[in-house]
Coordinates of C-alpha atoms and ligand atoms in Angstrom, one line a residue:
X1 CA -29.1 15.5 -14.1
X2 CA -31.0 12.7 -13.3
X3 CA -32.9 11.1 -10.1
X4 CA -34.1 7.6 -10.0
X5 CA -37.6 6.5 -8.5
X6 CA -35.9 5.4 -5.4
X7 CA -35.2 9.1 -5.1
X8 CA -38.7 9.1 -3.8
X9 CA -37.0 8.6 0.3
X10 CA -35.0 11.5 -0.1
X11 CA -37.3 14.0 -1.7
X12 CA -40.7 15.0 -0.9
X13 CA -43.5 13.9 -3.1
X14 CA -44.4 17.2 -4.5
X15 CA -40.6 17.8 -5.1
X16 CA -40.6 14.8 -7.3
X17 CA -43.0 14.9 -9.1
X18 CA -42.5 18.5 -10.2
X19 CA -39.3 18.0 -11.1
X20 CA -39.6 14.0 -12.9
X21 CA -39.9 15.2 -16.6
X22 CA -36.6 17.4 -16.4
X23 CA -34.8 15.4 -14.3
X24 CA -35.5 12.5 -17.3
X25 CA -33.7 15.1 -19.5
X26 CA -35.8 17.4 -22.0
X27 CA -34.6 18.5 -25.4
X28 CA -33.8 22.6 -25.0
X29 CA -33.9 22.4 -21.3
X30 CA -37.8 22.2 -21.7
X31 CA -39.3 21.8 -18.2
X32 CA -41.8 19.9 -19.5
X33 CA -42.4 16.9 -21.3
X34 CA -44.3 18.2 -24.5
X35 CA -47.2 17.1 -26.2
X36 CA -45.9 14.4 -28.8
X37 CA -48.7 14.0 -31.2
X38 CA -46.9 11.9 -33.7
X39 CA -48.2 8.5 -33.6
X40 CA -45.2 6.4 -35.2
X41 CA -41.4 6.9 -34.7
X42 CA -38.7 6.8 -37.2
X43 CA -36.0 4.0 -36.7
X44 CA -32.1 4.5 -38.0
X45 CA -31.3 0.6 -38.8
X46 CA -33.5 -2.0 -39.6
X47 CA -31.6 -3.9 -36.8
X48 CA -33.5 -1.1 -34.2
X49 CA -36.6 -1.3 -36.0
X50 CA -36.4 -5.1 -35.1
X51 CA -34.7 -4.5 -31.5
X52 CA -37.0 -2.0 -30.2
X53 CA -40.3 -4.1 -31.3
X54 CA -38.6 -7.3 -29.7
X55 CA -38.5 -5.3 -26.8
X56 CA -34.7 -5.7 -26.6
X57 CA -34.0 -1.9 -27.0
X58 CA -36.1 0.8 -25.5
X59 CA -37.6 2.8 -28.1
X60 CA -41.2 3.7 -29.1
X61 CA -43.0 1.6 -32.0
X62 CA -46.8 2.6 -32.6
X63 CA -49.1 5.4 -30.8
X64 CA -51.2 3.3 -29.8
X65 CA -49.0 1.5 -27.2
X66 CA -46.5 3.8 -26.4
X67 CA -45.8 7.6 -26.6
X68 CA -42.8 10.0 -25.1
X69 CA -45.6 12.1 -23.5
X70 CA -47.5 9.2 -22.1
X71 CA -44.0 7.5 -21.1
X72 CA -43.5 11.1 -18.9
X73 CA -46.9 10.9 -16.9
X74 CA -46.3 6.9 -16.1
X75 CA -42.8 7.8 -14.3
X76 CA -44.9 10.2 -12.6
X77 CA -47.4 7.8 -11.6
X78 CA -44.6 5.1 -10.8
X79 CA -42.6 8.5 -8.5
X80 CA -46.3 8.7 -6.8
X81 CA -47.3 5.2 -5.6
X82 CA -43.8 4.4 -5.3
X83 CA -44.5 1.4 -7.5
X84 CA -42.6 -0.4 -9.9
X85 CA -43.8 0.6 -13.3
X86 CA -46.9 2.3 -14.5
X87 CA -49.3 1.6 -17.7
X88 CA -51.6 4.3 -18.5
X89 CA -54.7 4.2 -20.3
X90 CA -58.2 6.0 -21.5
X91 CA -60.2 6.4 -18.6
X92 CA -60.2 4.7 -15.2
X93 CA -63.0 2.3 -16.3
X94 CA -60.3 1.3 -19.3
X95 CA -57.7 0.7 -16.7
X96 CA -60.4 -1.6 -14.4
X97 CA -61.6 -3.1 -17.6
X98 CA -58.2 -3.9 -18.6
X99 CA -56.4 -5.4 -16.0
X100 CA -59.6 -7.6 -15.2
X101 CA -60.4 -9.0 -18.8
X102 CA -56.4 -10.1 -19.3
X103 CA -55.9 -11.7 -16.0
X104 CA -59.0 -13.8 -15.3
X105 CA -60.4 -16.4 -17.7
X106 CA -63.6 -18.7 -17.7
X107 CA -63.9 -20.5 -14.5
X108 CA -61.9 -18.0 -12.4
X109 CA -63.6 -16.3 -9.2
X110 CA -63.2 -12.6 -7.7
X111 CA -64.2 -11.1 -4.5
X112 CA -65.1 -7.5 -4.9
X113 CA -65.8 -5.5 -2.1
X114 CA -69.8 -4.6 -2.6
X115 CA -69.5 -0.8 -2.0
X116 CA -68.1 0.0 -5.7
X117 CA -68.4 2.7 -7.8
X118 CA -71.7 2.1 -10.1
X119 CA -70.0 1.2 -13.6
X120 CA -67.2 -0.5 -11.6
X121 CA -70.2 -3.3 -10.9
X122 CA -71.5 -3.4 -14.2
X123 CA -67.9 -4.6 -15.4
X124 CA -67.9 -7.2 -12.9
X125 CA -71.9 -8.1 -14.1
X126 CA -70.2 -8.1 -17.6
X127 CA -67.6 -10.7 -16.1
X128 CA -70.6 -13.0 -15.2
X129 CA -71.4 -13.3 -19.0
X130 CA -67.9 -14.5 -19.8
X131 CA -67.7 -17.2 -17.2
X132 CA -66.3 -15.0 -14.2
X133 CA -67.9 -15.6 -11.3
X134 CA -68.2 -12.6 -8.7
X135 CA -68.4 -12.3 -5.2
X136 CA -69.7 -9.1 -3.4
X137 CA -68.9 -8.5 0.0
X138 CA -68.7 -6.1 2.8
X139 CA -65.0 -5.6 2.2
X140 CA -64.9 -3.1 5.5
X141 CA -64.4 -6.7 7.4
X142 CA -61.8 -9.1 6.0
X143 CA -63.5 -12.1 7.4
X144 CA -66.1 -11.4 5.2
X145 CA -63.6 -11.6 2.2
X146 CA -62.1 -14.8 3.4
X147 CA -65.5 -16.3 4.0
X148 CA -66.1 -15.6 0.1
X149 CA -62.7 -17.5 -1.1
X150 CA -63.0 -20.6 -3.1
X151 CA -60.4 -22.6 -4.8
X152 CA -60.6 -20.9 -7.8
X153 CA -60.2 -17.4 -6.6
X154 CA -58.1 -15.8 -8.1
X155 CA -57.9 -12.1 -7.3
X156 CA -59.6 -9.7 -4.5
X157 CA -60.9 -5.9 -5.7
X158 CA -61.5 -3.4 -3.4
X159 CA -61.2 0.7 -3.5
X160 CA -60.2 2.5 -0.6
X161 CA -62.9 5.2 0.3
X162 CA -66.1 3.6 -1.5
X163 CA -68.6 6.1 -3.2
X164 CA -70.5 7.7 -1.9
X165 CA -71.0 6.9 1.7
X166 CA -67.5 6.5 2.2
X167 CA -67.0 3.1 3.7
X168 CA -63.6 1.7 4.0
X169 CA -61.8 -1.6 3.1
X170 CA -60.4 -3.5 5.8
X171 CA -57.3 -2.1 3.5
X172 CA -54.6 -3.9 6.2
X173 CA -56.2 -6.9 6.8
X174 CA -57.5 -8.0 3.4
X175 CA -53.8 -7.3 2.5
X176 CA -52.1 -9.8 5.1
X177 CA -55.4 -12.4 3.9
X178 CA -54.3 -11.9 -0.3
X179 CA -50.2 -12.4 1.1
X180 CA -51.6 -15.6 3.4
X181 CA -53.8 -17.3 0.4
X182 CA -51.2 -15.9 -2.7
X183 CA -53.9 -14.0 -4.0
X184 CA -53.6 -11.2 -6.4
X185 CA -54.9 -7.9 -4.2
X186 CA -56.2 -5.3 -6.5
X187 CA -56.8 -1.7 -4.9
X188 CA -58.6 1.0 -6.5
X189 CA -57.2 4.0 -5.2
X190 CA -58.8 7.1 -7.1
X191 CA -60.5 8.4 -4.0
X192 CA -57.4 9.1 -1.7
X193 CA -55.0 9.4 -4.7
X194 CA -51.2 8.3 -3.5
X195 CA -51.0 11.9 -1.6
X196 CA -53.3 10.2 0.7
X197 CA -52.6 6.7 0.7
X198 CA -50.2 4.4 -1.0
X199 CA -51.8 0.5 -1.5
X200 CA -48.6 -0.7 -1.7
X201 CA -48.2 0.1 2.2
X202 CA -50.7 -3.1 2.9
X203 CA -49.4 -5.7 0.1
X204 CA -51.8 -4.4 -3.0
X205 CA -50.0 -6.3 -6.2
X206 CA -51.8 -4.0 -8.7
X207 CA -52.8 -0.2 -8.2
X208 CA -55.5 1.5 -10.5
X209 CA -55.9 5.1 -10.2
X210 CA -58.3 7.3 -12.2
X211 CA -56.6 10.1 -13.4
X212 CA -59.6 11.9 -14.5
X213 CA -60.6 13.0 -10.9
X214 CA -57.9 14.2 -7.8
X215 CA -54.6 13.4 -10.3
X216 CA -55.5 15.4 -13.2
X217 CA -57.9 17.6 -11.0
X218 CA -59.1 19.9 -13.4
X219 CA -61.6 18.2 -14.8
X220 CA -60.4 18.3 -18.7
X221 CA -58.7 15.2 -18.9
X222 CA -59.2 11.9 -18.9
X223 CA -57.4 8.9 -17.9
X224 CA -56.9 5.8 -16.3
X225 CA -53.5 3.9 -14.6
X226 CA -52.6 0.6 -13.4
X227 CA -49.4 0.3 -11.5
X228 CA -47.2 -2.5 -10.6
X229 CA -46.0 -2.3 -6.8
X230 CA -43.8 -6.0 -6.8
X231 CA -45.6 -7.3 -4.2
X232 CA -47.5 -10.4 -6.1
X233 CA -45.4 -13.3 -6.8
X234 CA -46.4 -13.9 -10.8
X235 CA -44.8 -17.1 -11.5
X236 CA -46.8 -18.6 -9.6
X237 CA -50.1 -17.1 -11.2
X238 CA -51.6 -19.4 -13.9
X239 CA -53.3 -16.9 -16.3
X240 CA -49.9 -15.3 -17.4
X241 CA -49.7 -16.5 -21.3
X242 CA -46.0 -18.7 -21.8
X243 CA -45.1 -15.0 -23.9
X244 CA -45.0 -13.0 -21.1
X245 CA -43.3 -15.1 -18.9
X246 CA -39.8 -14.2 -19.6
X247 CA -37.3 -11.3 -17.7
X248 CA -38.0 -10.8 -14.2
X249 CA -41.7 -12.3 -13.2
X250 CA -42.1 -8.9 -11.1
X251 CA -43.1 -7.5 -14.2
X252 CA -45.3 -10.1 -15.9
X253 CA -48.2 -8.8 -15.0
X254 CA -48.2 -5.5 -16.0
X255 CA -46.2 -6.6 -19.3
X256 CA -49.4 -8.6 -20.1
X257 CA -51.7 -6.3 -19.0
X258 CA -50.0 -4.0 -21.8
X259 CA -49.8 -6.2 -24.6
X260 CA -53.2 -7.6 -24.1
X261 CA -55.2 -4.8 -22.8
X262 CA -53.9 -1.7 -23.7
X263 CA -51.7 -3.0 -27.4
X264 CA -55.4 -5.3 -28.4
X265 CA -58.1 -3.4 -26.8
X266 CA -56.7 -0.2 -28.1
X267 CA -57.8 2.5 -25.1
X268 CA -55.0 4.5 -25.2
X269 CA -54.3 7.4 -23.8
X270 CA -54.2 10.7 -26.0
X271 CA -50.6 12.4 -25.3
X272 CA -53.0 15.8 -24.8
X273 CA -54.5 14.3 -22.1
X274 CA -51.6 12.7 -20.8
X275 CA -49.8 16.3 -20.4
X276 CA -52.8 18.2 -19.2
X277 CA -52.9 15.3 -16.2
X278 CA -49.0 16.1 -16.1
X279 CA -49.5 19.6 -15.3
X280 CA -52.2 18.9 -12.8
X281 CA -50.2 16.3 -11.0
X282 CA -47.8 18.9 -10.1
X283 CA -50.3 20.2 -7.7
X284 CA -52.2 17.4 -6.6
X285 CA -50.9 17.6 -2.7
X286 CA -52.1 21.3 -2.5
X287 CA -55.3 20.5 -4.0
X288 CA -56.2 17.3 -1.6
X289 CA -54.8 19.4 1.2
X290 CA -57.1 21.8 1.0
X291 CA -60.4 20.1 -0.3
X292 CA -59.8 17.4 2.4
X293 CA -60.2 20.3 5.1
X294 CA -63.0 22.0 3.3
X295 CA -64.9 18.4 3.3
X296 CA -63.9 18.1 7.2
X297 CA -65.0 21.4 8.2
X298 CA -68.5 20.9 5.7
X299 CA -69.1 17.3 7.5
X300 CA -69.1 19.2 11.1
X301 CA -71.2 21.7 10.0
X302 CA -73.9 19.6 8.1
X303 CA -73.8 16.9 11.2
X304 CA -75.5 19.9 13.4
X305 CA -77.7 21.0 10.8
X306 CA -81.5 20.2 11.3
X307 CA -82.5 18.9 8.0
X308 CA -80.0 16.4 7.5
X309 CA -80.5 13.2 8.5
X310 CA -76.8 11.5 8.3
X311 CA -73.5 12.7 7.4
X312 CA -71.0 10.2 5.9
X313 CA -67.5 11.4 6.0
X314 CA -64.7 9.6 7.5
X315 CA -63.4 12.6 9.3
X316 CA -66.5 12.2 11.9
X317 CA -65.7 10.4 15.2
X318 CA -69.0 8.4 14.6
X319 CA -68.0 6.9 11.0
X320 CA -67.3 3.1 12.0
X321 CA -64.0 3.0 9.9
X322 CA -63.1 6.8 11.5
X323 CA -60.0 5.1 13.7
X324 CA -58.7 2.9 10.1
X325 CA -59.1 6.4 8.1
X326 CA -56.9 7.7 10.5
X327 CA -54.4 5.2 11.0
X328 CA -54.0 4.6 7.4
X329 CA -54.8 8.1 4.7
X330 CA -52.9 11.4 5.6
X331 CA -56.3 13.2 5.2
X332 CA -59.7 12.2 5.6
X333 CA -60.6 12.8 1.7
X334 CA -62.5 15.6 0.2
X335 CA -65.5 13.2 -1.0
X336 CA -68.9 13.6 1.0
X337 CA -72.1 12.3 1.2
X338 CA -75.5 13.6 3.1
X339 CA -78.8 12.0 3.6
X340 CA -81.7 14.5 3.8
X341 CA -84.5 14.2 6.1
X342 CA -87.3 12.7 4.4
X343 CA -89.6 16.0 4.6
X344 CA -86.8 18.0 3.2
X345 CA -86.9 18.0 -1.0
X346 CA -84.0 16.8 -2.6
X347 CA -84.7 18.3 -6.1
X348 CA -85.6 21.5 -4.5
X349 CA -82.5 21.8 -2.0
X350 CA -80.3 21.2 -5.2
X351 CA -81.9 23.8 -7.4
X352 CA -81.3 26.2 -5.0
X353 CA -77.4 25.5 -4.8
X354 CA -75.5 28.4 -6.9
X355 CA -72.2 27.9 -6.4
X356 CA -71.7 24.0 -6.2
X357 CA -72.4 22.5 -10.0
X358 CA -75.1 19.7 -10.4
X359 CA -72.6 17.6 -12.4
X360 CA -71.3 14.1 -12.3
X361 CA -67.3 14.0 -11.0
X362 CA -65.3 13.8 -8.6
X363 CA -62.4 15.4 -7.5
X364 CA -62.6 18.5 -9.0
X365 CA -61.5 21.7 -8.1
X366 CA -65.2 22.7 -7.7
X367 CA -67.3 21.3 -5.7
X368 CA -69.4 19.0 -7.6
X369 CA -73.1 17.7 -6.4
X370 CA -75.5 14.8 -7.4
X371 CA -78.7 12.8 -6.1
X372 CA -77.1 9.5 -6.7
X373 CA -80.1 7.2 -6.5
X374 CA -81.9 9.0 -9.3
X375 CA -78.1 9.2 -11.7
X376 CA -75.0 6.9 -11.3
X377 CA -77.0 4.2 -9.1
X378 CA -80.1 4.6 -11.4
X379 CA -79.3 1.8 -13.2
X380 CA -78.5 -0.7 -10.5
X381 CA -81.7 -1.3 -8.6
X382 CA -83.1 -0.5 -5.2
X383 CA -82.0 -3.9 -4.1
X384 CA -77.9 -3.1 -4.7
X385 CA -78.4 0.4 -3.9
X386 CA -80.2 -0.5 -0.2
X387 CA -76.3 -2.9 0.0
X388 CA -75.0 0.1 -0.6
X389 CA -76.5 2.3 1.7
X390 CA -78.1 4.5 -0.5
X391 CA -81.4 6.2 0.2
X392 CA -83.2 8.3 -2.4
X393 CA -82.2 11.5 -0.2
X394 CA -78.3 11.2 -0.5
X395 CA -76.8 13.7 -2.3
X396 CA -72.8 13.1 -2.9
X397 CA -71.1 15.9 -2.8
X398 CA -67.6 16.1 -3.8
X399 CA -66.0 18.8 -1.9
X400 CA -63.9 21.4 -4.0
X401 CA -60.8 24.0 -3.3
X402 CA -63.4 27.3 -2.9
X403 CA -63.3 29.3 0.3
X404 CA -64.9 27.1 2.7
X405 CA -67.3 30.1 4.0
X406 CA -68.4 30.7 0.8
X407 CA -69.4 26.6 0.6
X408 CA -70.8 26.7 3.8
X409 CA -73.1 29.6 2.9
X410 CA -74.4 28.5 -0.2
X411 CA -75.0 25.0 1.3
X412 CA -76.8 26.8 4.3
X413 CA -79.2 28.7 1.9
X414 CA -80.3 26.1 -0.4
X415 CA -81.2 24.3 2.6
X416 CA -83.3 26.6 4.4
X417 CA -85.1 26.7 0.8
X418 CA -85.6 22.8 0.4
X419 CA -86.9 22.9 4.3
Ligands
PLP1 C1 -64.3 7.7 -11.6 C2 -63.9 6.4 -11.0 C3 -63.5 5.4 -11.9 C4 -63.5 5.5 -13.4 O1 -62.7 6.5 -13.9 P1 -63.0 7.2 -15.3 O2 -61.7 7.9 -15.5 O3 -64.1 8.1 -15.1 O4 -63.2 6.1 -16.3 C5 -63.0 4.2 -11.3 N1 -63.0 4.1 -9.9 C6 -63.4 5.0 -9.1 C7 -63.3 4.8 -7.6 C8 -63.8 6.2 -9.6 O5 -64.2 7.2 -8.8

């Protein structure tokens, strides 16, 4: 009993993905894929030894590029975004770090939207050493991007709710600009997570999700994923090596990006990982469901509260991209950020906290806390952090599954205690 990907328009997303590993067939009538820690593969013939590494047979040749267990989470991942085919990898930075270092070489040029998250930048400073030129812009305007093109763009980057004052890409329009100029439109999706928004919808060629954060959702795994979605036209992109233009160009890119970034660099996912994501997948749509509403009903509440100074969260009717949020993600997301009022102690409004964690995460099933200026955005300067609308008072706070009371009172006490 098998259903295909396209089986995604007749079942529900949930439905799919909690039934993809069984509906691929499982030895015993498992229901799930299991763990599959051996990291080479017996072949009957030396004519499939040589047919499966030729890539003329499927069939799995080394760990470090492909594993049964790893194979099961990508079809998930594929089911999800309703994509094409799926690579997975290490973390989400390996997945970033991946699909930029095998498609641009010396003398290419990016636009990146300037509202990124903080080791996404340092990649792209890291680019600058190598000969890549960067662009930051205020992606939330597509006119800005276009302003920033140059004959030897070659790709635009964006995510789709930044972190942590949640501005959003000009998603749409940025999409209909990378169709008009052939440019290769990248979307970094971890924050809405395909439950919430599939990049395919406005023209993104490549998706990268990190699985480490809504995905997985735990918070013991993690991983990274690029996805294919067909939409970019390949042949007609120069940095694909005369190897990996053969079969269908649809797939050149992510064929390269597998060979040359996952195969060489070597981040590969562990199969452990890949099935604890697996399971957590199953229940990614509950989870967003409710943190989302916890996040909205958190962002009314702080919004009237005396000691806080601004609210960012896409759910409120002041948020300039609140009409886009709405128009294009099924929820508002469960990621938040506050600015205290100066007179009110950052430090001491998080020590008092006792159920929300001081840790560094997202998209958890707790709700997770941080003073970014002093942590992630530390290392990026008050210049690039002013860009990004960060004040030394703004806390992120990534807004879990708990009871939403029980948030509301803990928040409520620490700050009466910082005030
Ligand atoms: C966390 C995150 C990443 C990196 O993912 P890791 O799995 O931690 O490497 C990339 N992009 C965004 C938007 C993220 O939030």
């Amino acid at each position: 009993m098998t259903f295909p990907v396209s089986d995604m328009s007749t079942r529900g997303f949930t439905t799919a993905v909690l039934h993809s590993d069984r509906s691929a067939g499982i030895e015993h009538g498992s229901l799930h894929q299991p763990v599959h820690n051996s990291i080479t593969f017996e072949h009957a013939t030396a004519a499939d030894i040589a047919a499966v590494f030729q890539g003329k047979q499927a069939g799995f040749t080394y760990g470090r590029q492909v594993n049964p267990t790893v194979t099961a989470l990508e079809r998930k991942i594929t089911l999800m975004e309703g994509g094409r085919a799926t690579c997975c990898v290490a973390t989400g930075m390996a997945a970033i770090s991946a699909t930029l270092l095998t498609l641009l070489k010396a003398g290419d040029h990016v636009v990146s939207s300037s509202f990124l998250f903080g080791n996404t930048n340092s990649v792209f400073n890291t680019l600058a050493l190598y000969g890549i030129d960067v662009s930051f812009v205020d992606a939330t305007e597509a006119a800005n991007v276009d302003a920033a093109l140059r004959p030897t763009t070659r790709a635009v980057f964006v995510e789709t709710i930044a972190n942590p004052c949640t501005q959003i890409a000009d998603l749409a329009g940025i999409g209909a600009l990378c169709a008009a100029r052939g440019l290769l439109y990248i979307v970094d999706n971890t924050m809405t997570s395909p439950w919430c928004f599939q990049p395919r919808t406005v023209g993104a060629g490549l998706i990268i999700n990190s699985l480490s954060k809504y995905i997985g959702g735990h918070g013991n795994a993690l991983g990274g994923a690029i996805t294919e979605t067909g939409a970019f036209d390949w042949s007609a992109y120069p940095n694909i090596l005369e190897t990996y233009r053969k079969g269908d160009p649809a797939n050149w890119g992510l064929q390269q990006i597998r060979k040359k970034g996952l195969r060489d660099m070597g981040a590969t996912l562990a199969p452990e990982s890949a099935h604890h994501i697996a399971i957590g997948a199953e229940t990614l749509a509950l989870r967003q469901d409710r943190s989302s509403a916890n996040a909205a009903r958190l962002a009314a509440w702080f919004a009237a509260h005396p000691a806080v100074a601004r609210v960012f969260h896409p759910s409120l009717a002041n948020h300039p991209q609140h009409e886009r949020a709405k128009a294009l993600f099924r929820h508002f997301g469960g990621l938040m950020a506050i600015e205290l009022k100066p007179e009110v102690d950052c430090f001491r409004f998080l020590d008092a906290l006792q159920l929300a964690v001081l840790a560094s995460n997202l998209g958890d099933n707790r709700t997770l806390v941080i003073p970014v200026a002093h942590t992630i955005y530390a290392e990026m300067g008050p210049v690039r952090r002013a860009e990004m609308g960060i004040a030394d008072g703004t806390v992120r706070i990534s807004v879990g599954i708990e009871d939403a009371d029980d948030l509301i009172a803990d928040f409520s006490h620490a700050l009466a205690a910082a005030a």
